[in-house]
Each structure stands twice: as structure tokens, then as C-alpha cells.
Amino acid sequence: MSTIVIVGANHAGTAAANAILDNHPGNDVIIFDQNSNISFLGCGMALWIGRQISKPDGLFYQTKEQFEAKGAAVHMETRVDHIDYDAQMLYAEGPDGKTYEQHYDRLILATGSVPVLPRWEGRDLENIQQVKLFQDAQAVIEKLRDEAIRRVAVVGAGYIGVELAEAFQRCGKEVTLIDQAPTCVSSNFDAPFSERMAENLSSHGIHLAFGETVERFEGKDGKVASVVTDKGTHAADLVCVCVGFRPNAELFCDAGFATLGNGALLVDHHQETSKKGVYAIGDCSSCFDNAEDGEAAYIALATNAVRSGIVAGHNAAGTAIDGIGVQGSSGICIYDLKMVATGLTEAKAKKLGYDAKVSDFTDVQKATFIETENPEVTIRVVYDGTTRKVLGAQMASTYDMSAGIHMFSLAIQEGITIDRLALLDIFFLPHFNQPYNYYTMAGYQALLAK
């Protein structure tokens, strides 16, 4: 049996550790993490900040004690300073100054990602905040108790920025959402969907400052007072910067690994890096994007992290399991507007050189004679006009149609053409859907347009 060391114990590291401990007894599993907690579901932070949930307890699903009960050695608040990959030795220091020199047979790197903070003038002013860790969310909630904080600016209108804008508005703050893009959530949705989300935000009183590039922060008495962009100045007592993440590459950036351009470790379908016996998972690693014909990509999602951890855990313990790639499936729910997506947007597909076409369709969810609430669902299927393969899909509604995106994720993974959806065998019951609904109608339209 082997000594398997895991560096990092959030989603990816937790999944890897459980895969080994639950299925491969006899291996020595040793975990190092520099944080004081593990398995924090950051996707729930905005719900906590916005008081949609009363406490954060449910945002954790694994503990140090649970790992130890399974036989792992866990070192929390312990920073790994250096790894000698040739000697297979790891060097770390704990909170009490205790040092560790740990040999390993297999190493799993789950160092995650760190938020990007551009070198804007004034970025060191008080009340400029990034939100990723549990402690970050705690700090924001504490600041919101200060009655002097009335105006909040959120820089970055991706998923996290939009969720936080809603959360701050729910707390009674005046909110400005700033992004250099012309709209919000544009990495995940095409214009008809992202503009619908923008209208949703605006209708709830959030000021949208899109198409503006941040230049600097200005302060008063050491605290932030405004965000200055190329188009104007926005008063702010608190600023949250949510402009993206980059791989946390400190432990491997100069160690001779093959990497993506952003520094993420390139891995194979076993999650093994270019150094034998060293695996990388989660936000510090690459993945295979099935929507781009299996090309190596960087898609930082908790769901991808968990799957990569499972694959690496089994392979590190000696059982070969191949990862099957991802589609980048995601979703967001803001003021009850639900939007889900998988694969490529039309804009991205065209940028990548695909003969991108779309099939759009809108209809009510249930049979038209249903007299209870029956919201409309809008769907867009992106496909290649030459090969006919499904490249992506987007859906939006106040109805919870989110499970439907899984079918399109599978379609992309398996290379299904949009024409195959036209006569797809779906069940019908008036309480749930229509006999020929938006899935099949989108496919039917594309088939007729050939």
C-alpha cells in the first residue's frame, strides 16, 4: 500500500480523500490544508450574506474529525512551504510552528484558485473586499452591520458578482454593479439571456454600470469612498471585487510541470500531471472540454472539482478510472429568475471557428389547459451547422426547469446531433409538461431549417 498525500481539502481534495478512504483501505492518507475549515460551499455564500439562510452551518459537509475517523491524518492551518518532487518530499509548517517533512508515494495537488485583484490604485483602502472563503463571507456580514455602509459597489458581473449584488440589495443597501462587458453573466449566456438577467437586476433597484472599466478607488480617512471608471464615479462605502480567479500555482509554477497558459496543471484522463505519481484536481488543474472536442481547458466549478477528485483518488490508490471530460454546466437563480447553461454559447462557438447555429423556442411549461401557475420557458440550443452536433444549451424561466439542462450536457458529451432531439421520446403528463415541448420543438425547428 502507498502513502498518499493530499494538499488542499476543499471540494476536490475532500472528494479525493473520501474516494481513497472509502474504497481503498490500507493506504496512508495524509492531508494538509492551510485553512481552518474544509468543504465550504462557496456557492451558498450569497444566500448567507443576503439573509436567505439564517446560518452557515449547512455550507459545510465534511470535517477534520470525519476524515480522522476514517483513518486519515489531517493537518489543518498548516501551510505547505515547499515540495521536492524528485525526492518525493513535502515540507510544511503548522500554526504552532511545528514543521513537517513528509515523504509520499503519490501526491494529489488540490491547491484550488485565488481571486484576481488587479493593481488598481487605492486597492489597499479599507472596505475593499474579495469573497471566496468562509472568513471572507464572515467579514462582509460583519461590515454590513455598520450603518455607515449604505452604498455597495460590486465589480464584476459574472455569477458571483450578480449573486452578491442581489444579496446586498436584500440587505437594504444601494447597490451598483460594474463590469467592462456590455452586460452580465456573458461568459455563460448569449445576449438574449444575459440581457434578461440585467433587466431582472435593474427592476429590483440595482444600478447597472456596464461597459465601464475600473481605473482606481478613491477613499476618505483610509476607507473606500468611490469607484472611478472610465465613464464616471460611483460612490461606495464597501466594494466587492469579483473579476475572476486564477490557479493557486505557488507550489508548482517553477517545478517543470506542463501547464495551461494561465498556470493550471495539465492532466491526463487519470488526473495525472506530467510528473508521474503527481495528480492535480479542481481549480489548479486543467480539464477536457467536450464542447470543444475534448480540448484541454480551464473551467473552475465545484462540480468539476468533485469529479476530478474522485478520478484522482481512485487512480492514486491503484484503480484505473478514466475521467470523461466536462461540459461546464452551470446555473444561477436571482430573484426567482432561473437560468441554466451547458457547453458553448453561440458567441464563443463562433469565436472558436464552429459553424454555429441556434434554435430558440419559448413556450409554457405545462399543458395549456392547466389553471395553476404555468410559466414560460425559453430555450436556446447551439449546434454546429455542418456536423449538426449540439454544442451548448441555455434555458431561462421562473419555473424550475433546471434538470432539463442535464440532457443537453449528456448530448454534448456523447456527440448527439440536434436533429435527434426532434422526435425524442419524452413522457407527457399535464402536471409536468406538454406532449411536444420546448426540448423537442427546438430540435424540430433546427431539423426543418436544414
GROMACS .gro file of C-alpha atoms in nm:
model
  450
    1MET     CA    1   0.000   0.000   0.000
    2SER     CA    2   0.101   0.362  -0.052
    3THR     CA    3   0.142   0.685   0.135
    4ILE     CA    4  -0.085   0.933  -0.044
    5VAL     CA    5  -0.052   1.299   0.045
    6ILE     CA    6  -0.326   1.547  -0.047
    7VAL     CA    7  -0.251   1.919  -0.046
    8GLY     CA    8  -0.578   2.108  -0.010
    9ALA     CA    9  -0.902   1.978   0.136
   10ASN     CA   10  -1.187   2.172  -0.012
   11HIS     CA   11  -1.419   2.017  -0.274
   12ALA     CA   12  -1.159   1.843  -0.490
   13GLY     CA   13  -0.934   1.733  -0.205
   14THR     CA   14  -1.229   1.616   0.002
   15ALA     CA   15  -1.361   1.406  -0.288
   16ALA     CA   16  -1.018   1.252  -0.347
   17ALA     CA   17  -0.968   1.169   0.019
   18ASN     CA   18  -1.311   1.008   0.051
   19ALA     CA   19  -1.260   0.807  -0.268
   20ILE     CA   20  -0.942   0.659  -0.122
   21LEU     CA   21  -1.058   0.614   0.237
   22ASP     CA   22  -1.394   0.461   0.146
   23ASN     CA   23  -1.273   0.228  -0.128
   24HIS     CA   24  -0.904   0.153  -0.081
   25PRO     CA   25  -0.830   0.063   0.282
   26GLY     CA   26  -0.470   0.020   0.385
   27ASN     CA   27  -0.333   0.331   0.219
   28ASP     CA   28  -0.191   0.601   0.445
   29VAL     CA   29  -0.379   0.922   0.362
   30ILE     CA   30  -0.224   1.245   0.488
   31ILE     CA   31  -0.399   1.577   0.431
   32PHE     CA   32  -0.251   1.926   0.456
   33ASP     CA   33  -0.467   2.238   0.438
   34GLN     CA   34  -0.375   2.594   0.532
   35ASN     CA   35  -0.733   2.693   0.621
   36SER     CA   36  -0.915   2.631   0.950
   37ASN     CA   37  -1.211   2.464   0.779
   38ILE     CA   38  -1.278   2.236   0.485
   39SER     CA   39  -1.557   2.165   0.235
   40PHE     CA   40  -1.703   2.518   0.239
   41LEU     CA   41  -1.976   2.554  -0.025
   42GLY     CA   42  -1.891   2.898  -0.153
   43CYS     CA   43  -2.190   2.885  -0.388
   44GLY     CA   44  -2.407   2.941  -0.081
   45MET     CA   45  -2.223   3.250   0.044
   46ALA     CA   46  -2.456   3.497  -0.121
   47LEU     CA   47  -2.758   3.325   0.036
   48TRP     CA   48  -2.600   3.368   0.377
   49ILE     CA   49  -2.492   3.727   0.314
   50GLY     CA   50  -2.836   3.812   0.175
   51ARG     CA   51  -3.012   3.653   0.476
   52GLN     CA   52  -3.191   3.393   0.266
   53ILE     CA   53  -3.047   3.136   0.504
   54SER     CA   54  -3.006   3.213   0.873
   55LYS     CA   55  -2.670   3.049   0.941
   56PRO     CA   56  -2.377   2.897   0.752
   57ASP     CA   57  -2.373   2.555   0.920
   58GLY     CA   58  -2.518   2.372   0.621
   59LEU     CA   59  -2.249   2.514   0.392
   60PHE     CA   60  -2.002   2.253   0.527
   61TYR     CA   61  -2.035   1.883   0.450
   62GLN     CA   62  -1.708   1.736   0.579
   63THR     CA   63  -1.496   1.783   0.890
   64LYS     CA   64  -1.145   1.707   1.004
   65GLU     CA   65  -1.289   1.467   1.261
   66GLN     CA   66  -1.480   1.271   0.997
   67PHE     CA   67  -1.161   1.222   0.798
   68GLU     CA   68  -0.973   1.113   1.108
   69ALA     CA   69  -1.248   0.865   1.195
   70LYS     CA   70  -1.178   0.702   0.859
   71GLY     CA   71  -0.807   0.679   0.937
   72ALA     CA   72  -0.660   0.985   0.770
   73ALA     CA   73  -0.402   1.215   0.928
   74VAL     CA   74  -0.521   1.574   0.888
   75HIS     CA   75  -0.309   1.885   0.940
   76MET     CA   76  -0.523   2.200   0.936
   77GLU     CA   77  -0.392   2.557   0.938
   78THR     CA   78  -0.072   2.407   0.807
   79ARG     CA   79   0.100   2.573   0.516
   80VAL     CA   80   0.299   2.367   0.268
   81ASP     CA   81   0.612   2.572   0.201
   82HIS     CA   82   0.792   2.355  -0.050
   83ILE     CA   83   0.769   2.026  -0.235
   84ASP     CA   84   1.074   1.839  -0.363
   85TYR     CA   85   0.914   1.646  -0.647
   86ASP     CA   86   1.230   1.448  -0.728
   87ALA     CA   87   1.279   1.329  -0.370
   88GLN     CA   88   0.902   1.296  -0.316
   89MET     CA   89   0.919   1.507  -0.001
   90LEU     CA   90   0.683   1.775   0.125
   91TYR     CA   91   0.776   2.044   0.378
   92ALA     CA   92   0.514   2.228   0.582
   93GLU     CA   93   0.468   2.435   0.896
   94GLY     CA   94   0.174   2.424   1.137
   95PRO     CA   95   0.011   2.706   1.336
   96ASP     CA   96   0.224   2.632   1.642
   97GLY     CA   97   0.549   2.647   1.445
   98LYS     CA   98   0.579   2.271   1.419
   99THR     CA   99   0.745   2.164   1.095
  100TYR     CA  100   0.669   1.858   0.884
  101GLU     CA  101   0.890   1.664   0.646
  102GLN     CA  102   0.657   1.420   0.478
  103HIS     CA  103   0.751   1.154   0.223
  104TYR     CA  104   0.488   1.044  -0.027
  105ASP     CA  105   0.442   0.769  -0.284
  106ARG     CA  106   0.159   0.954  -0.456
  107LEU     CA  107   0.080   1.324  -0.433
  108ILE     CA  108  -0.253   1.491  -0.510
  109LEU     CA  109  -0.240   1.867  -0.557
  110ALA     CA  110  -0.572   2.036  -0.477
  111THR     CA  111  -0.446   2.388  -0.415
  112GLY     CA  112  -0.751   2.550  -0.573
  113SER     CA  113  -0.765   2.904  -0.703
  114VAL     CA  114  -0.719   3.255  -0.572
  115PRO     CA  115  -0.929   3.561  -0.661
  116VAL     CA  116  -0.782   3.813  -0.901
  117LEU     CA  117  -0.730   4.167  -0.771
  118PRO     CA  118  -0.593   4.395  -1.043
  119ARG     CA  119  -0.335   4.652  -0.943
  120TRP     CA  120  -0.580   4.936  -0.923
  121GLU     CA  121  -0.475   5.249  -0.740
  122GLY     CA  122  -0.632   5.253  -0.396
  123ARG     CA  123  -0.690   4.880  -0.375
  124ASP     CA  124  -0.546   4.876  -0.021
  125LEU     CA  125  -0.817   5.104   0.116
  126GLU     CA  126  -1.033   4.964   0.395
  127ASN     CA  127  -1.364   4.802   0.295
  128ILE     CA  128  -1.241   4.673  -0.039
  129GLN     CA  129  -1.329   4.307  -0.013
  130GLN     CA  130  -1.291   3.983  -0.204
  131VAL     CA  131  -1.527   3.698  -0.133
  132LYS     CA  132  -1.416   3.337  -0.169
  133LEU     CA  133  -1.351   3.181   0.172
  134PHE     CA  134  -1.582   3.135   0.469
  135GLN     CA  135  -1.381   3.401   0.650
  136ASP     CA  136  -1.440   3.646   0.364
  137ALA     CA  137  -1.815   3.599   0.392
  138GLN     CA  138  -1.793   3.644   0.769
  139ALA     CA  139  -1.604   3.970   0.720
  140VAL     CA  140  -1.863   4.103   0.474
  141ILE     CA  141  -2.153   4.017   0.705
  142GLU     CA  142  -1.979   4.195   0.992
  143LYS     CA  143  -1.920   4.504   0.779
  144LEU     CA  144  -2.286   4.513   0.673
  145ARG     CA  145  -2.382   4.562   1.038
  146ASP     CA  146  -2.217   4.904   1.022
  147GLU     CA  147  -2.493   5.156   0.949
  148ALA     CA  148  -2.236   5.380   0.783
  149ILE     CA  149  -2.215   5.131   0.497
  150ARG     CA  150  -2.513   5.230   0.285
  151ARG     CA  151  -2.374   5.203  -0.067
  152VAL     CA  152  -2.209   4.890  -0.204
  153ALA     CA  153  -2.032   4.853  -0.537
  154VAL     CA  154  -1.972   4.511  -0.687
  155VAL     CA  155  -1.700   4.496  -0.953
  156GLY     CA  156  -1.752   4.204  -1.187
  157ALA     CA  157  -2.088   4.084  -1.320
  158GLY     CA  158  -2.026   3.714  -1.351
  159TYR     CA  159  -2.214   3.462  -1.139
  160ILE     CA  160  -2.057   3.564  -0.807
  161GLY     CA  161  -2.091   3.936  -0.869
  162VAL     CA  162  -2.457   3.908  -0.969
  163GLU     CA  163  -2.536   3.687  -0.669
  164LEU     CA  164  -2.367   3.932  -0.433
  165ALA     CA  165  -2.546   4.228  -0.589
  166GLU     CA  166  -2.877   4.058  -0.509
  167ALA     CA  167  -2.757   3.974  -0.157
  168PHE     CA  168  -2.658   4.333  -0.079
  169GLN     CA  169  -2.985   4.468  -0.216
  170ARG     CA  170  -3.175   4.222   0.003
  171CYS     CA  171  -2.985   4.372   0.297
  172GLY     CA  172  -3.127   4.716   0.211
  173LYS     CA  173  -2.812   4.860   0.055
  174GLU     CA  174  -2.783   5.082  -0.250
  175VAL     CA  175  -2.604   4.859  -0.499
  176THR     CA  176  -2.404   4.937  -0.813
  177LEU     CA  177  -2.289   4.651  -1.033
  178ILE     CA  178  -1.989   4.738  -1.252
  179ASP     CA  179  -1.841   4.544  -1.542
  180GLN     CA  180  -1.642   4.633  -1.850
  181ALA     CA  181  -1.859   4.397  -2.057
  182PRO     CA  182  -2.181   4.537  -2.205
  183THR     CA  183  -2.395   4.307  -1.990
  184CYS     CA  184  -2.383   4.049  -1.710
  185VAL     CA  185  -2.313   3.671  -1.698
  186SER     CA  186  -2.192   3.697  -2.058
  187SER     CA  187  -1.943   3.412  -2.022
  188ASN     CA  188  -2.227   3.167  -1.969
  189PHE     CA  189  -2.515   3.310  -2.174
  190ASP     CA  190  -2.581   3.477  -2.505
  191ALA     CA  191  -2.726   3.828  -2.522
  192PRO     CA  192  -3.100   3.742  -2.506
  193PHE     CA  193  -3.043   3.563  -2.175
  194SER     CA  194  -2.785   3.795  -2.021
  195GLU     CA  195  -2.999   4.097  -2.108
  196ARG     CA  196  -3.296   3.932  -1.939
  197MET     CA  197  -3.087   3.892  -1.624
  198ALA     CA  198  -2.976   4.256  -1.649
  199GLU     CA  199  -3.339   4.367  -1.667
  200ASN     CA  200  -3.414   4.148  -1.368
  201LEU     CA  201  -3.143   4.318  -1.163
  202SER     CA  202  -3.241   4.666  -1.272
  203SER     CA  203  -3.609   4.607  -1.191
  204HIS     CA  204  -3.507   4.531  -0.832
  205GLY     CA  205  -3.326   4.861  -0.793
  206ILE     CA  206  -2.967   4.760  -0.870
  207HIS     CA  207  -2.782   5.027  -1.066
  208LEU     CA  208  -2.603   4.875  -1.364
  209ALA     CA  209  -2.275   5.030  -1.476
  210PHE     CA  210  -2.189   4.804  -1.769
  211GLY     CA  211  -1.936   4.888  -2.035
  212GLU     CA  212  -1.724   5.066  -1.776
  213THR     CA  213  -1.360   4.991  -1.694
  214VAL     CA  214  -1.243   5.046  -1.337
  215GLU     CA  215  -0.944   5.280  -1.315
  216ARG     CA  216  -0.897   5.336  -0.942
  217PHE     CA  217  -1.054   5.355  -0.599
  218GLU     CA  218  -1.074   5.678  -0.404
  219GLY     CA  219  -1.102   5.699  -0.027
  220LYS     CA  220  -1.162   5.914   0.274
  221ASP     CA  221  -0.998   5.864   0.613
  222GLY     CA  222  -0.841   5.542   0.489
  223LYS     CA  223  -1.173   5.387   0.379
  224VAL     CA  224  -1.301   5.346   0.026
  225ALA     CA  225  -1.543   5.618  -0.081
  226SER     CA  226  -1.586   5.565  -0.454
  227VAL     CA  227  -1.501   5.359  -0.760
  228VAL     CA  228  -1.369   5.560  -1.053
  229THR     CA  229  -1.421   5.416  -1.401
  230ASP     CA  230  -1.352   5.546  -1.750
  231LYS     CA  231  -1.714   5.662  -1.764
  232GLY     CA  232  -1.770   5.816  -1.422
  233THR     CA  233  -1.753   5.787  -1.043
  234HIS     CA  234  -1.968   5.560  -0.826
  235ALA     CA  235  -1.996   5.630  -0.455
  236ALA     CA  236  -1.933   5.323  -0.239
  237ASP     CA  237  -1.882   5.254   0.131
  238LEU     CA  238  -1.799   4.890   0.056
  239VAL     CA  239  -1.659   4.738  -0.262
  240CYS     CA  240  -1.658   4.368  -0.350
  241VAL     CA  241  -1.420   4.273  -0.630
  242CYS     CA  242  -1.532   3.963  -0.824
  243VAL     CA  243  -1.340   3.976  -1.152
  244GLY     CA  244  -1.225   3.616  -1.169
  245PHE     CA  245  -0.990   3.353  -1.034
  246ARG     CA  246  -0.653   3.211  -1.125
  247PRO     CA  247  -0.495   2.880  -1.030
  248ASN     CA  248  -0.311   2.881  -0.698
  249ALA     CA  249   0.017   2.777  -0.857
  250GLU     CA  250   0.271   2.879  -0.592
  251LEU     CA  251   0.379   2.522  -0.515
  252PHE     CA  252   0.436   2.412  -0.873
  253CYS     CA  253   0.482   2.712  -1.103
  254ASP     CA  254   0.860   2.670  -1.125
  255ALA     CA  255   0.881   2.293  -1.090
  256GLY     CA  256   0.884   2.194  -1.456
  257PHE     CA  257   0.524   2.080  -1.495
  258ALA     CA  258   0.332   2.109  -1.821
  259THR     CA  259   0.068   2.379  -1.774
  260LEU     CA  260  -0.201   2.575  -1.948
  261GLY     CA  261  -0.129   2.937  -2.032
  262ASN     CA  262  -0.285   3.053  -1.706
  263GLY     CA  263  -0.060   2.826  -1.500
  264ALA     CA  264  -0.308   2.544  -1.434
  265LEU     CA  265  -0.151   2.199  -1.434
  266LEU     CA  266  -0.215   1.993  -1.745
  267VAL     CA  267  -0.352   1.650  -1.658
  268ASP     CA  268  -0.448   1.334  -1.843
  269HIS     CA  269  -0.776   1.144  -1.807
  270HIS     CA  270  -0.647   0.995  -1.480
  271GLN     CA  271  -0.581   1.348  -1.347
  272GLU     CA  272  -0.209   1.270  -1.353
  273THR     CA  273   0.026   1.558  -1.432
  274SER     CA  274   0.338   1.548  -1.648
  275LYS     CA  275   0.525   1.419  -1.340
  276LYS     CA  276   0.446   1.054  -1.275
  277GLY     CA  277   0.272   0.991  -0.944
  278VAL     CA  278   0.166   1.354  -0.906
  279TYR     CA  279  -0.203   1.427  -0.963
  280ALA     CA  280  -0.382   1.762  -0.986
  281ILE     CA  281  -0.750   1.826  -0.928
  282GLY     CA  282  -1.001   2.108  -0.902
  283ASP     CA  283  -0.923   2.470  -0.979
  284CYS     CA  284  -0.547   2.421  -1.001
  285SER     CA  285  -0.579   2.176  -1.291
  286SER     CA  286  -0.698   2.157  -1.648
  287CYS     CA  287  -0.998   1.958  -1.767
  288PHE     CA  288  -1.116   1.819  -2.100
  289ASP     CA  289  -1.394   2.028  -2.252
  290ASN     CA  290  -1.625   1.802  -2.452
  291ALA     CA  291  -1.795   2.106  -2.604
  292GLU     CA  292  -1.459   2.188  -2.765
  293ASP     CA  293  -1.392   1.837  -2.893
  294GLY     CA  294  -1.210   1.736  -2.576
  295GLU     CA  295  -0.954   2.017  -2.577
  296ALA     CA  296  -0.771   2.095  -2.253
  297ALA     CA  297  -0.945   2.387  -2.081
  298TYR     CA  298  -0.982   2.569  -1.751
  299ILE     CA  299  -1.333   2.555  -1.604
  300ALA     CA  300  -1.335   2.636  -1.233
  301LEU     CA  301  -1.656   2.482  -1.097
  302ALA     CA  302  -1.716   2.288  -0.776
  303THR     CA  303  -1.888   2.009  -0.970
  304ASN     CA  304  -1.580   1.965  -1.190
  305ALA     CA  305  -1.360   1.971  -0.881
  306VAL     CA  306  -1.553   1.688  -0.715
  307ARG     CA  307  -1.542   1.467  -1.024
  308SER     CA  308  -1.172   1.528  -1.075
  309GLY     CA  309  -1.109   1.440  -0.710
  310ILE     CA  310  -1.293   1.109  -0.742
  311VAL     CA  311  -1.093   1.018  -1.051
  312ALA     CA  312  -0.758   1.112  -0.897
  313GLY     CA  313  -0.832   0.937  -0.569
  314HIS     CA  314  -0.901   0.602  -0.731
  315ASN     CA  315  -0.607   0.627  -0.970
  316ALA     CA  316  -0.365   0.731  -0.697
  317ALA     CA  317  -0.478   0.427  -0.497
  318GLY     CA  318  -0.417   0.194  -0.791
  319THR     CA  319  -0.760   0.157  -0.953
  320ALA     CA  320  -0.772   0.299  -1.304
  321ILE     CA  321  -1.075   0.517  -1.369
  322ASP     CA  322  -1.088   0.747  -1.670
  323GLY     CA  323  -1.240   1.093  -1.647
  324ILE     CA  324  -1.485   1.157  -1.931
  325GLY     CA  325  -1.449   1.533  -1.965
  326VAL     CA  326  -1.692   1.810  -1.879
  327GLN     CA  327  -1.936   2.048  -2.045
  328GLY     CA  328  -1.912   2.333  -1.795
  329SER     CA  329  -2.274   2.302  -1.685
  330SER     CA  330  -2.385   2.581  -1.453
  331GLY     CA  331  -2.685   2.774  -1.327
  332ILE     CA  332  -2.796   3.083  -1.140
  333CYS     CA  333  -3.114   3.193  -0.962
  334ILE     CA  334  -3.166   3.564  -0.893
  335TYR     CA  335  -3.497   3.698  -0.758
  336ASP     CA  336  -3.656   3.374  -0.875
  337LEU     CA  337  -3.530   3.407  -1.233
  338LYS     CA  338  -3.361   3.076  -1.303
  339MET     CA  339  -3.106   3.045  -1.581
  340VAL     CA  340  -2.902   2.735  -1.662
  341ALA     CA  341  -2.645   2.660  -1.929
  342THR     CA  342  -2.408   2.396  -2.058
  343GLY     CA  343  -2.143   2.387  -2.328
  344LEU     CA  344  -2.071   2.678  -2.559
  345THR     CA  345  -2.263   2.997  -2.616
  346GLU     CA  346  -2.324   3.100  -2.976
  347ALA     CA  347  -2.071   3.380  -2.936
  348LYS     CA  348  -1.798   3.151  -2.805
  349ALA     CA  349  -1.872   2.880  -3.061
  350LYS     CA  350  -1.830   3.131  -3.345
  351LYS     CA  351  -1.510   3.263  -3.190
  352LEU     CA  352  -1.373   2.909  -3.184
  353GLY     CA  353  -1.448   2.866  -3.552
  354TYR     CA  354  -1.757   2.647  -3.539
  355ASP     CA  355  -2.035   2.690  -3.796
  356ALA     CA  356  -2.254   2.793  -3.503
  357LYS     CA  357  -2.631   2.800  -3.540
  358VAL     CA  358  -2.903   2.841  -3.279
  359SER     CA  359  -3.256   2.716  -3.236
  360ASP     CA  360  -3.466   2.929  -2.999
  361PHE     CA  361  -3.806   2.837  -2.864
  362THR     CA  362  -4.037   2.970  -2.592
  363ASP     CA  363  -4.347   2.801  -2.455
  364VAL     CA  364  -4.531   2.747  -2.128
  365GLN     CA  365  -4.405   2.456  -1.923
  366LYS     CA  366  -4.725   2.259  -1.867
  367ALA     CA  367  -5.031   2.177  -2.075
  368THR     CA  368  -5.210   2.496  -2.175
  369PHE     CA  369  -5.532   2.396  -2.001
  370ILE     CA  370  -5.362   2.387  -1.660
  371GLU     CA  371  -5.520   2.662  -1.450
  372THR     CA  372  -5.246   2.695  -1.190
  373GLU     CA  373  -4.927   2.895  -1.244
  374ASN     CA  374  -4.773   2.793  -1.577
  375PRO     CA  375  -4.463   3.000  -1.655
  376GLU     CA  376  -4.296   3.023  -1.993
  377VAL     CA  377  -3.959   2.859  -2.052
  378THR     CA  378  -3.715   2.997  -2.307
  379ILE     CA  379  -3.455   2.764  -2.454
  380ARG     CA  380  -3.166   2.813  -2.692
  381VAL     CA  381  -2.977   2.519  -2.838
  382VAL     CA  382  -2.642   2.598  -3.000
  383TYR     CA  383  -2.530   2.349  -3.265
  384ASP     CA  384  -2.280   2.311  -3.545
  385GLY     CA  385  -2.445   2.372  -3.881
  386THR     CA  386  -2.201   2.137  -4.052
  387THR     CA  387  -2.183   1.837  -3.818
  388ARG     CA  388  -2.524   1.910  -3.658
  389LYS     CA  389  -2.375   1.825  -3.316
  390VAL     CA  390  -2.512   2.001  -3.010
  391LEU     CA  391  -2.252   2.247  -2.880
  392GLY     CA  392  -2.444   2.413  -2.597
  393ALA     CA  393  -2.779   2.500  -2.447
  394GLN     CA  394  -2.930   2.777  -2.234
  395MET     CA  395  -3.266   2.788  -2.054
  396ALA     CA  396  -3.446   3.058  -1.856
  397SER     CA  397  -3.771   3.073  -1.662
  398THR     CA  398  -3.924   3.146  -1.325
  399TYR     CA  399  -4.023   2.778  -1.336
  400ASP     CA  400  -3.764   2.532  -1.206
  401MET     CA  401  -3.672   2.369  -1.536
  402SER     CA  402  -3.309   2.328  -1.429
  403ALA     CA  403  -3.296   1.947  -1.453
  404GLY     CA  404  -3.353   1.973  -1.828
  405ILE     CA  405  -3.003   2.108  -1.886
  406HIS     CA  406  -2.858   1.772  -1.784
  407MET     CA  407  -2.998   1.616  -2.101
  408PHE     CA  408  -2.811   1.868  -2.313
  409SER     CA  409  -2.494   1.812  -2.112
  410LEU     CA  410  -2.518   1.443  -2.195
  411ALA     CA  411  -2.593   1.525  -2.558
  412ILE     CA  412  -2.271   1.725  -2.585
  413GLN     CA  413  -2.071   1.457  -2.406
  414GLU     CA  414  -2.197   1.186  -2.640
  415GLY     CA  415  -2.182   1.391  -2.962
  416ILE     CA  416  -2.558   1.385  -3.027
  417THR     CA  417  -2.693   1.588  -3.318
  418ILE     CA  418  -2.974   1.837  -3.271
  419ASP     CA  419  -3.183   1.651  -3.528
  420ARG     CA  420  -3.204   1.353  -3.290
  421LEU     CA  421  -3.392   1.574  -3.042
  422ALA     CA  422  -3.678   1.644  -3.280
  423LEU     CA  423  -3.857   1.314  -3.217
  424LEU     CA  424  -3.711   1.239  -2.875
  425ASP     CA  425  -3.929   1.007  -2.667
  426ILE     CA  426  -4.032   1.215  -2.367
  427PHE     CA  427  -4.315   1.131  -2.129
  428PHE     CA  428  -4.618   1.360  -2.101
  429LEU     CA  429  -4.838   1.444  -1.805
  430PRO     CA  430  -5.026   1.776  -1.790
  431HIS     CA  431  -4.899   1.846  -1.438
  432PHE     CA  432  -4.539   1.849  -1.565
  433ASN     CA  433  -4.507   1.930  -1.933
  434GLN     CA  434  -4.653   1.929  -2.281
  435PRO     CA  435  -4.660   1.631  -2.519
  436TYR     CA  436  -4.435   1.811  -2.761
  437ASN     CA  437  -4.238   2.059  -2.555
  438TYR     CA  438  -3.954   2.308  -2.591
  439TYR     CA  439  -3.681   2.040  -2.598
  440THR     CA  440  -3.827   1.870  -2.899
  441MET     CA  441  -3.953   2.188  -3.065
  442ALA     CA  442  -3.604   2.336  -3.061
  443GLY     CA  443  -3.478   2.021  -3.232
  444TYR     CA  444  -3.770   2.015  -3.476
  445GLN     CA  445  -3.710   2.375  -3.582
  446ALA     CA  446  -3.343   2.300  -3.646
  447LEU     CA  447  -3.435   1.991  -3.846
  448LEU     CA  448  -3.674   2.187  -4.068
  449ALA     CA  449  -3.414   2.461  -4.119
  450LYS     CA  450  -3.161   2.223  -4.279
   0.00000   0.00000   0.00000
